[in-house]
XYZ file of C-alpha atoms in Angstrom:
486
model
C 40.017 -116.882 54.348
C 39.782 -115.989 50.637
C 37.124 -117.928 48.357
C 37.105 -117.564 44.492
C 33.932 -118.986 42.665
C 34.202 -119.351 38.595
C 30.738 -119.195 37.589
C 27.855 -116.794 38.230
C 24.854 -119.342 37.662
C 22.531 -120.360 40.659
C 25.102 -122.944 41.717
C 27.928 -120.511 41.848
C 25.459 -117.764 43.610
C 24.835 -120.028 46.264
C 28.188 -120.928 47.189
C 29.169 -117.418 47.467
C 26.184 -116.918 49.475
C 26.829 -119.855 51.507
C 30.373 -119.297 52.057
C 30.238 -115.302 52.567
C 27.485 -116.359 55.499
C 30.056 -118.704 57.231
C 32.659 -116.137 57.254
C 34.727 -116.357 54.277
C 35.410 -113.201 51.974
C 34.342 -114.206 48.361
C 34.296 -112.988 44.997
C 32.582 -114.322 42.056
C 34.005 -114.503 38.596
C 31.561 -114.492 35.741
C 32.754 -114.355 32.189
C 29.131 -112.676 30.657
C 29.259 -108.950 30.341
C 26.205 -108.902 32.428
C 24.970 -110.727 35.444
C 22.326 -111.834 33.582
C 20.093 -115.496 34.065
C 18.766 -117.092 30.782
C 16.208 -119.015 31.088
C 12.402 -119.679 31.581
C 10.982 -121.916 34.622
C 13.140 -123.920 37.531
C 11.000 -126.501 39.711
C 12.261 -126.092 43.023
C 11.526 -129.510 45.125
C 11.826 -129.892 48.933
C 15.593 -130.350 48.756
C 15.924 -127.148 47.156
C 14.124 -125.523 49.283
C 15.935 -126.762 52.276
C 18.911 -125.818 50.862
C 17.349 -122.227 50.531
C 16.472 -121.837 53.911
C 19.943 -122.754 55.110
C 21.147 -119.680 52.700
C 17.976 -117.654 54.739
C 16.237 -117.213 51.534
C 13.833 -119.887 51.613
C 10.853 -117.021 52.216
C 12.225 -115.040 49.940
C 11.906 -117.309 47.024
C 8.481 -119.033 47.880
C 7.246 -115.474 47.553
C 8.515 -114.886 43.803
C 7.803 -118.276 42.742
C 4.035 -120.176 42.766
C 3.378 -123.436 44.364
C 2.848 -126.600 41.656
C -0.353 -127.671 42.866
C -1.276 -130.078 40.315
C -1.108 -131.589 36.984
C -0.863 -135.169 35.695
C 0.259 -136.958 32.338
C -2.262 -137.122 29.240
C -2.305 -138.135 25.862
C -2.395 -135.514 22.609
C -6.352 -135.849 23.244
C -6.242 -134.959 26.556
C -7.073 -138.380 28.015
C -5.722 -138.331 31.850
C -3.104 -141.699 31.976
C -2.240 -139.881 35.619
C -3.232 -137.484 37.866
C -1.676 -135.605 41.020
C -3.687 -132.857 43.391
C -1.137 -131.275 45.811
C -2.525 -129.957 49.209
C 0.600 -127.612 50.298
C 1.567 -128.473 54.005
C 2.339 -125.679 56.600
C 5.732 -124.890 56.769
C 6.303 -127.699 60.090
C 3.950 -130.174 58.220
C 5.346 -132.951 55.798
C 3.721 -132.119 52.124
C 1.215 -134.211 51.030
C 0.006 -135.822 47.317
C -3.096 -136.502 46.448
C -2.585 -138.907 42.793
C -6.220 -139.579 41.350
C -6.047 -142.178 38.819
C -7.848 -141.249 36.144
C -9.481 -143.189 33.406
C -7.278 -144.486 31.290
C -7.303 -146.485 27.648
C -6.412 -149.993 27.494
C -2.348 -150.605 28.119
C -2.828 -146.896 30.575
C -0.509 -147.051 32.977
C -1.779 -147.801 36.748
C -1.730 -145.556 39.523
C 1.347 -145.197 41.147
C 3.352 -146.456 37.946
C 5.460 -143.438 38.125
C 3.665 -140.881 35.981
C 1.981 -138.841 38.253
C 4.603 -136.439 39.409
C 5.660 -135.544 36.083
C 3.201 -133.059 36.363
C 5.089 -130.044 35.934
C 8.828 -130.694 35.526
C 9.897 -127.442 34.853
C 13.566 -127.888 34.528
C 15.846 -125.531 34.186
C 17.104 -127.243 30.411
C 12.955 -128.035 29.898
C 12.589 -131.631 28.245
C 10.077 -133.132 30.602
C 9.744 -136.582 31.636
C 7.371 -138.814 29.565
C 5.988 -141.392 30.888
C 6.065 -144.375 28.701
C 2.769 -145.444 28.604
C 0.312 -145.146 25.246
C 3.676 -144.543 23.089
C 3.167 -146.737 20.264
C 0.987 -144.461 18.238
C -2.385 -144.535 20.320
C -2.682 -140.420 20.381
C -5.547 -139.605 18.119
C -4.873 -136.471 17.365
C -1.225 -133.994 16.822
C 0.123 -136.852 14.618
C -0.503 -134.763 11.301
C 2.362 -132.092 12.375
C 4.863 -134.733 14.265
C 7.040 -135.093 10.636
C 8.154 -131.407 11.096
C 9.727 -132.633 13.992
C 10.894 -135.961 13.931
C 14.014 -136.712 12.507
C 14.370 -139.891 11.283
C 17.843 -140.654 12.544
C 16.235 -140.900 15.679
C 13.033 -142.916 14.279
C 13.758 -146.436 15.645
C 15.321 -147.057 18.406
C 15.441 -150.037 21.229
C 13.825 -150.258 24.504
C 16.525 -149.800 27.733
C 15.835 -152.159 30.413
C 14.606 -149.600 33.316
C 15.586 -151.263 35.756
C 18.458 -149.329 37.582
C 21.606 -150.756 39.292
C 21.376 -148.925 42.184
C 17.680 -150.128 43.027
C 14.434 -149.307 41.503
C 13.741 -147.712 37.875
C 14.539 -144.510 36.339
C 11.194 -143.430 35.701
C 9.507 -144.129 39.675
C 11.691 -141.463 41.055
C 9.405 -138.721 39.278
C 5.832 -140.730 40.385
C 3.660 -140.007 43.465
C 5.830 -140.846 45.922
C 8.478 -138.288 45.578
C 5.461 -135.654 45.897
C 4.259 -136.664 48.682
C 7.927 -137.697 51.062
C 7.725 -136.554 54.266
C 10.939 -134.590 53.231
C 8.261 -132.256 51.661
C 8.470 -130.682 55.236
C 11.709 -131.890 57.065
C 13.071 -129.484 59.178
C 16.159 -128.428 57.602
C 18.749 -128.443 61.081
C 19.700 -124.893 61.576
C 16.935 -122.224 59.702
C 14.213 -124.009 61.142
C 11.842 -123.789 58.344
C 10.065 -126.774 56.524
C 10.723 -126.990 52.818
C 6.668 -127.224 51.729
C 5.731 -128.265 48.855
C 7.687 -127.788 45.345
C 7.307 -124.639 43.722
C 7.877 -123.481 40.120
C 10.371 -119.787 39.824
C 11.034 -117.994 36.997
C 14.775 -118.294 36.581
C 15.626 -114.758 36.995
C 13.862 -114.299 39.789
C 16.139 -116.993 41.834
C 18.866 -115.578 40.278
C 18.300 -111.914 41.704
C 17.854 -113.487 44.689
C 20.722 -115.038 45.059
C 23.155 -112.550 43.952
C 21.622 -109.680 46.313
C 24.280 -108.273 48.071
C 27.302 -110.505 46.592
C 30.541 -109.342 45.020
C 30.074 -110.306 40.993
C 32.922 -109.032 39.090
C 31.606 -109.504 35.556
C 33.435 -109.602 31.816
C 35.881 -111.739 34.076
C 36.818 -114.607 31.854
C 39.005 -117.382 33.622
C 41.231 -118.943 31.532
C 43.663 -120.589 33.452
C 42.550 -121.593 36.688
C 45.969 -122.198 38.332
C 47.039 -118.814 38.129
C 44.178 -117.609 40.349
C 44.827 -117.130 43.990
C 42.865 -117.584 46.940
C 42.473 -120.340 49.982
C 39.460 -121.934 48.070
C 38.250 -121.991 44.670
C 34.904 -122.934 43.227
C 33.935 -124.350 39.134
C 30.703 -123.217 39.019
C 30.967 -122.447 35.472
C 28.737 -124.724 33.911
C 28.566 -128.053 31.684
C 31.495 -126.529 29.359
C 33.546 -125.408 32.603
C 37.265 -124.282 32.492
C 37.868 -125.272 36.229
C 36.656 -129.176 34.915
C 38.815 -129.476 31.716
C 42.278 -128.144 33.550
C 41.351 -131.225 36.208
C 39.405 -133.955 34.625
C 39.965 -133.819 30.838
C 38.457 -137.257 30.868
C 35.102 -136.451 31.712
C 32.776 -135.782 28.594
C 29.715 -134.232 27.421
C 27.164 -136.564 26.420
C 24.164 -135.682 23.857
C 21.193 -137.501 23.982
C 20.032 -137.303 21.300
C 16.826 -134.948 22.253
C 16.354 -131.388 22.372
C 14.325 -128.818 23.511
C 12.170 -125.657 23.247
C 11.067 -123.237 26.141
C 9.262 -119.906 26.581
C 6.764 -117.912 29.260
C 3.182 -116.772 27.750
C 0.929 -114.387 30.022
C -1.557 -116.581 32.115
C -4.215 -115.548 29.973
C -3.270 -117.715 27.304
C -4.293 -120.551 29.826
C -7.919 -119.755 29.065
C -8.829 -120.506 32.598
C -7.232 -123.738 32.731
C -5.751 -124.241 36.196
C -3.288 -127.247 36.303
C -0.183 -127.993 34.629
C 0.695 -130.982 33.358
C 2.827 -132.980 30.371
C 1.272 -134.691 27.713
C 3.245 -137.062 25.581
C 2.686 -137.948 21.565
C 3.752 -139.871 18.751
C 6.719 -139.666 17.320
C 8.676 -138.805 20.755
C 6.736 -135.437 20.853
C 6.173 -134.339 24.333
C 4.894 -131.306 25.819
C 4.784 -129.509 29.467
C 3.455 -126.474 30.972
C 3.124 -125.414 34.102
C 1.121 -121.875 35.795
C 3.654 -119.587 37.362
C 1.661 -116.729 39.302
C 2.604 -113.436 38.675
C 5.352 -114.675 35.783
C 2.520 -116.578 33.506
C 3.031 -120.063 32.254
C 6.391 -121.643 31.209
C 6.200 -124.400 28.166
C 8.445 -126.713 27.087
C 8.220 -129.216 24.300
C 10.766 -131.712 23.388
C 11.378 -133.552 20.040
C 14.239 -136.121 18.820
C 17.311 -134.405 17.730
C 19.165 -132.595 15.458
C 19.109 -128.898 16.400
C 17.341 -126.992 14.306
C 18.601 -123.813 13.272
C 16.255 -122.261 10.959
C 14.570 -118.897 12.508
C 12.865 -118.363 15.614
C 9.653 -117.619 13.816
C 10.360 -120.833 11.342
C 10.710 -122.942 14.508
C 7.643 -121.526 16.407
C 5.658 -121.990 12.882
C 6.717 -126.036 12.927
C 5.680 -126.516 16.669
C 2.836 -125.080 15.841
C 1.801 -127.279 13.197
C 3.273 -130.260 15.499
C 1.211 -129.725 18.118
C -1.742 -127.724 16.732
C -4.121 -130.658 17.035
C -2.916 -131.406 21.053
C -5.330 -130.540 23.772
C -6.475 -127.087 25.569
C -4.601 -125.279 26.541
C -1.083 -126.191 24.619
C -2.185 -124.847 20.857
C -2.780 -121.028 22.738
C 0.245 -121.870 24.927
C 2.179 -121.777 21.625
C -0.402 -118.861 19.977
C 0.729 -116.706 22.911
C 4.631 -117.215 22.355
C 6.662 -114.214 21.139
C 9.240 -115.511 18.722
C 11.972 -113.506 20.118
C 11.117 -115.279 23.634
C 12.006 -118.742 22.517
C 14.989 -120.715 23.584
C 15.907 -123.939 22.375
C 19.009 -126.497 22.844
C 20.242 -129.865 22.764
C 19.392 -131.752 26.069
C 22.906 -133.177 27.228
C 24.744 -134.627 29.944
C 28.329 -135.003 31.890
C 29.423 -138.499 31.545
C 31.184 -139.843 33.871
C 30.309 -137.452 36.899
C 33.171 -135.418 37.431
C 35.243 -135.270 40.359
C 34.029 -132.587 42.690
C 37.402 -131.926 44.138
C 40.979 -131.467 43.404
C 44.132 -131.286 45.666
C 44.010 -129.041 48.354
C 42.100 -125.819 47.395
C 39.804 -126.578 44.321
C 36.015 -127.955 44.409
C 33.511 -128.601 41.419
C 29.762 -127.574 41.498
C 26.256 -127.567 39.641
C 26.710 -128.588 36.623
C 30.291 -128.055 36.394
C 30.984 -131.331 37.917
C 27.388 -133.104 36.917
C 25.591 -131.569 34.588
C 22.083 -133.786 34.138
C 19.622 -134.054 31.359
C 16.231 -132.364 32.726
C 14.228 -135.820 33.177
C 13.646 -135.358 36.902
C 14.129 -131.235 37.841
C 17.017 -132.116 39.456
C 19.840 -129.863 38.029
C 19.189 -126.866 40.178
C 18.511 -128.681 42.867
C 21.568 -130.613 43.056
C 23.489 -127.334 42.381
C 21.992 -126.094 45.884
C 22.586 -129.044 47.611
C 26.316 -129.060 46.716
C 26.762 -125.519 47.218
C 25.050 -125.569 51.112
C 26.852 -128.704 52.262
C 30.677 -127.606 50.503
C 30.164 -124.073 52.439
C 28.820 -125.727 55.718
C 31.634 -128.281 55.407
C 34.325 -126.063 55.013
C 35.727 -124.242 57.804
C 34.584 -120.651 58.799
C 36.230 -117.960 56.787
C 37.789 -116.304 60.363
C 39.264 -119.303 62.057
C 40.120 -121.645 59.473
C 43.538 -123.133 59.702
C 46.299 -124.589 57.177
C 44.768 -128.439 56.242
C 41.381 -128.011 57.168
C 40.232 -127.026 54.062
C 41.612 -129.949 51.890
C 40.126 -132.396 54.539
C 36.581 -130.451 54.086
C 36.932 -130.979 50.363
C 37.458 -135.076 51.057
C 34.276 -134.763 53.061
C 32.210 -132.893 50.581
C 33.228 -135.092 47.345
C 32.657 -138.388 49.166
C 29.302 -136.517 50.070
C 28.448 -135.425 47.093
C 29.306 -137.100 44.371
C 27.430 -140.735 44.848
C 24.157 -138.782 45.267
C 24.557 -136.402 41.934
C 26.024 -139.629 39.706
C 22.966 -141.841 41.395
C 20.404 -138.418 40.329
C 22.236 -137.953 36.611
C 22.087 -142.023 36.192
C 18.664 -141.803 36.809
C 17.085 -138.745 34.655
C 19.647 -140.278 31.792
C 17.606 -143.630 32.112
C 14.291 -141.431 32.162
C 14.892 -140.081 28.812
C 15.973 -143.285 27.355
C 12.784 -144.806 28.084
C 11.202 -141.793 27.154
C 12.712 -141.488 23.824
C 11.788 -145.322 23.244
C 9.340 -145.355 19.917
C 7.564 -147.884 17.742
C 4.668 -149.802 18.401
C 6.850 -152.955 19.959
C 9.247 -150.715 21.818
C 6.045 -148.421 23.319
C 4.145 -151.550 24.468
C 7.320 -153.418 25.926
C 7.823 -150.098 27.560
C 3.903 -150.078 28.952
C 4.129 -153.540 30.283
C 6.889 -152.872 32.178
C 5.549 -149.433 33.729
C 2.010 -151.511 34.121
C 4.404 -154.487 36.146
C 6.504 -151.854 38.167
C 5.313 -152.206 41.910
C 4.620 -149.620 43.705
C 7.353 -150.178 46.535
C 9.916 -149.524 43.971
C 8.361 -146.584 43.222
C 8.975 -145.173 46.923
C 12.182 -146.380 47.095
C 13.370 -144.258 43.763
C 11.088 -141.429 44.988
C 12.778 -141.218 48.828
C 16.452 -141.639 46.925
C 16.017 -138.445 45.474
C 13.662 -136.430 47.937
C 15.393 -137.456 51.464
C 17.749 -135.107 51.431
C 18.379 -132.679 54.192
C 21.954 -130.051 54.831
C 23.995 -132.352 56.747
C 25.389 -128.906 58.827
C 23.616 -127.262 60.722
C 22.400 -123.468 59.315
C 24.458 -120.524 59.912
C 21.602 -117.856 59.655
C 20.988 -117.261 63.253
C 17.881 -115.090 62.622
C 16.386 -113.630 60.112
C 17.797 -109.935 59.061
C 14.772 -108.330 56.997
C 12.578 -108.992 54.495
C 15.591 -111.085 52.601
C 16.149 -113.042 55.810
C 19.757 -113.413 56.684
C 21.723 -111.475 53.889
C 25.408 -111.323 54.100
């Protein structure tokens, strides 16, 4: 059986992967001249990295990426709010999370609160994930350089409730707990690997990965989906896909009303420091880093919108300013950046979830179909769930028969798509608190973090981290270094 995939992201990389493994002969369409991935850091959590092993490329990628060991949330200062040490498990071992709770100012948030896994949330659209404690102005120092940032559209704003419909709040699935599931090292039913802990990759080094040994015909711009040809095909081609619009016109992209900066320094600009970690400031300024080995560090800073679009060097000159007063390491963090290097862009959503299939042959993933803001690393994650469970639901390439296929397609949107609207509800309602500002609005927002019990906080952490391929893997054994290349 034939398989088209629109798209040559990670999401679209995968499914190829994961398809050409269970049989099916597959080509991938991408539009860019180049096979190119732009792009900084990408947290990988154990989901992910189930969903790699299932490809048999779990080793593959542990070894280019750098395990996030540790980090916390702070204020501008530096004062610790939260803290997380990481011991990483052996590969048959669940993970484990050690949060410390730090010392923290009057109206801090408690341990277990939700802040402490927002250590090093290096998405692949950056952002971070504030957490909402000592927002109403308490940050001694950085609030000189916040006006080159702050827009003052964006300069009120009212507190969301964060309590979330489908059980607990937005901001616990980020906290301890979700470090420290046991799905940190669930077998993942076929490869026989445990995920580990989460690791931080540079983007390109995933993206290498996953195209090794595909079919990538590139400068191949779809424009009319229904015109192609083949017994399956994939949108995989992003949050402004082509494959979406011919199907589900209805579904929109949402701004909210934040947007971000990223870049990679060398690891020298660290200084010696050794953990990551976010810090958050006034005005809705927050900043992230995180170490990534070999690769050096990966920053990203958020602000309240508009986009700016002076030059690189004006921008890098304002978040310098912004944050020059912040804490080691994040003034030689931004010291370090070449201009050139830095990427910046709205931080924006699909609303409502898309459909991930349509009639008989077509299937949505990534964020094609559910494209996320960055509050909880999820969006590359998601995109290798969906792309392991449509390819192990579908059936193989060399004995699939006339209706099987549509009925696999039922199975993987009724799969899917709950999970990826529950995950994009979620990290919306994370960067609505986040973005809350104002001395009322910041201390409403602490006394509800300070009143949030802790059981919540597990149950949004194992919503998002209990997730293993409901197939079982088809890489028999491994085949190399690469481990079960097609």
């Amino acid at each position: 059986m034939r398989a088209i995939v629109v798209g040559g992201g990670i999401g679209g990389l995968a499914t190829a992967r994961g398809l050409a493994l269970r049989g099916w002969d597959v080509t991938v369409l991408e539009r860019q001249p180049t096979l190119e991935a732009a792009g900084a850091g990408l947290s990988l959590w154990p989901n992910a990295l189930l969903a790699l092993d299932w490809l048999g490329l779990g080793d593959r990628v542990r070894a280019a990426g750098a395990p996030i060991t540790g980090g916390g949330l702070r204020t501008a200062s530096g004062t610790w709010l939260t803290r997380v040490r990481m011991t990483a498990p052996p590969v048959d071992a669940p993970s484990t999370a050690h949060p410390v709770t730090a010392p923290h100012p009057a109206g801090g948030v408690p341990h277990g609160a939700g802040g402490a896994a927002h250590l090093a949330h290096p998405a692949h659209a950056a952002g971070g994930v504030p957490h909402p404690a000592d927002a109403a102005g308490g940050v001694p120092h950085g609030a000189g350089g916040a006006a080159h940032l702050a827009h003052p559209a964006h300069a009120a704003g009212g507190v969301p409730h964060p309590a979330d419909a489908a059980g607990g709040v937005p901001h616990a699935a980020g906290g301890a707990a979700y470090l420290a599931h046991p799905a940190g090292g669930a077998s993942d039913g076929g490869a026989g690997v445990g995920a580990g802990g989460p690791i931080v990759v540079h983007r390109a080094d995933l993206h290498e990965i996953l195209a090794d040994g595909l079919e990538v015909r590139t400068g191949a711009e779809v424009r009319d989906v229904r015109e192609l040809d083949a017994d399956l095909i994939v949108g995989a081609d992003g949050i402004g896909s082509v494959v979406r619009a011919a199907y589900a016109p209805q579904v929109r992209i949402r701004d909210s009303g934040q947007v971000s900066w990223r870049a990679v320094v060398p690891a020298e600009a660290m200084g010696g420091a050794l953990e990551g970690g976010e810090t958050m400031g006034p005005g809705g300024l927050r900043f992230g880093h995180v170490p990534m080995g070999r690769r050096g560090v990966y920053w990203y800073a958020a602000a309240p919108a508009p986009l700016r679009t002076d030059a690189k060097e004006t921008q890098l000159d304002q978040l310098r300013r912004a944050f020059g007063g912040w804490h080691v390491p994040i003034p030689a963090l931004l010291a370090a950046t070449d201009p050139a290097t830095l990427l910046h862009h709205p931080l924006l959503d699909l609303h409502p979830v898309a459909p991930m299939r349509f009639g008989a042959r077509t299937a949505l993933v990534g964020d094609a179909a559910h494209a996320m803001t960055p509050n909880l690393g999820q969006g590359a994650c998601q995109a290798l769930e969906d792309a392991v469970t449509l390819a192990g639901f579908v059936p193989a390439g060399d004995t699939g028969r006339d209706g099987e296929v549509e009925a696999a397609l039922r199975r993987y949107d009724a799969e899917r798509r709950p999970r990826v609207a529950l995950v994009a509800r979620r990290s919306w309602q994370v960067g609505r608190v986040a973005g809350a500002r104002g001395a009322v609005a910041s201390a409403v927002v602490r006394t509800l973090a300070r009143l949030t019990p802790a059981s919540a906080t597990t149950r949004g952490a194992e919503r998002i981290a209990a997730w293993t391929p409901p197939t079982p893997s088809p890489v028999v054994a491994p085949a190399g270094p690469g481990g079960g290349r097609p």
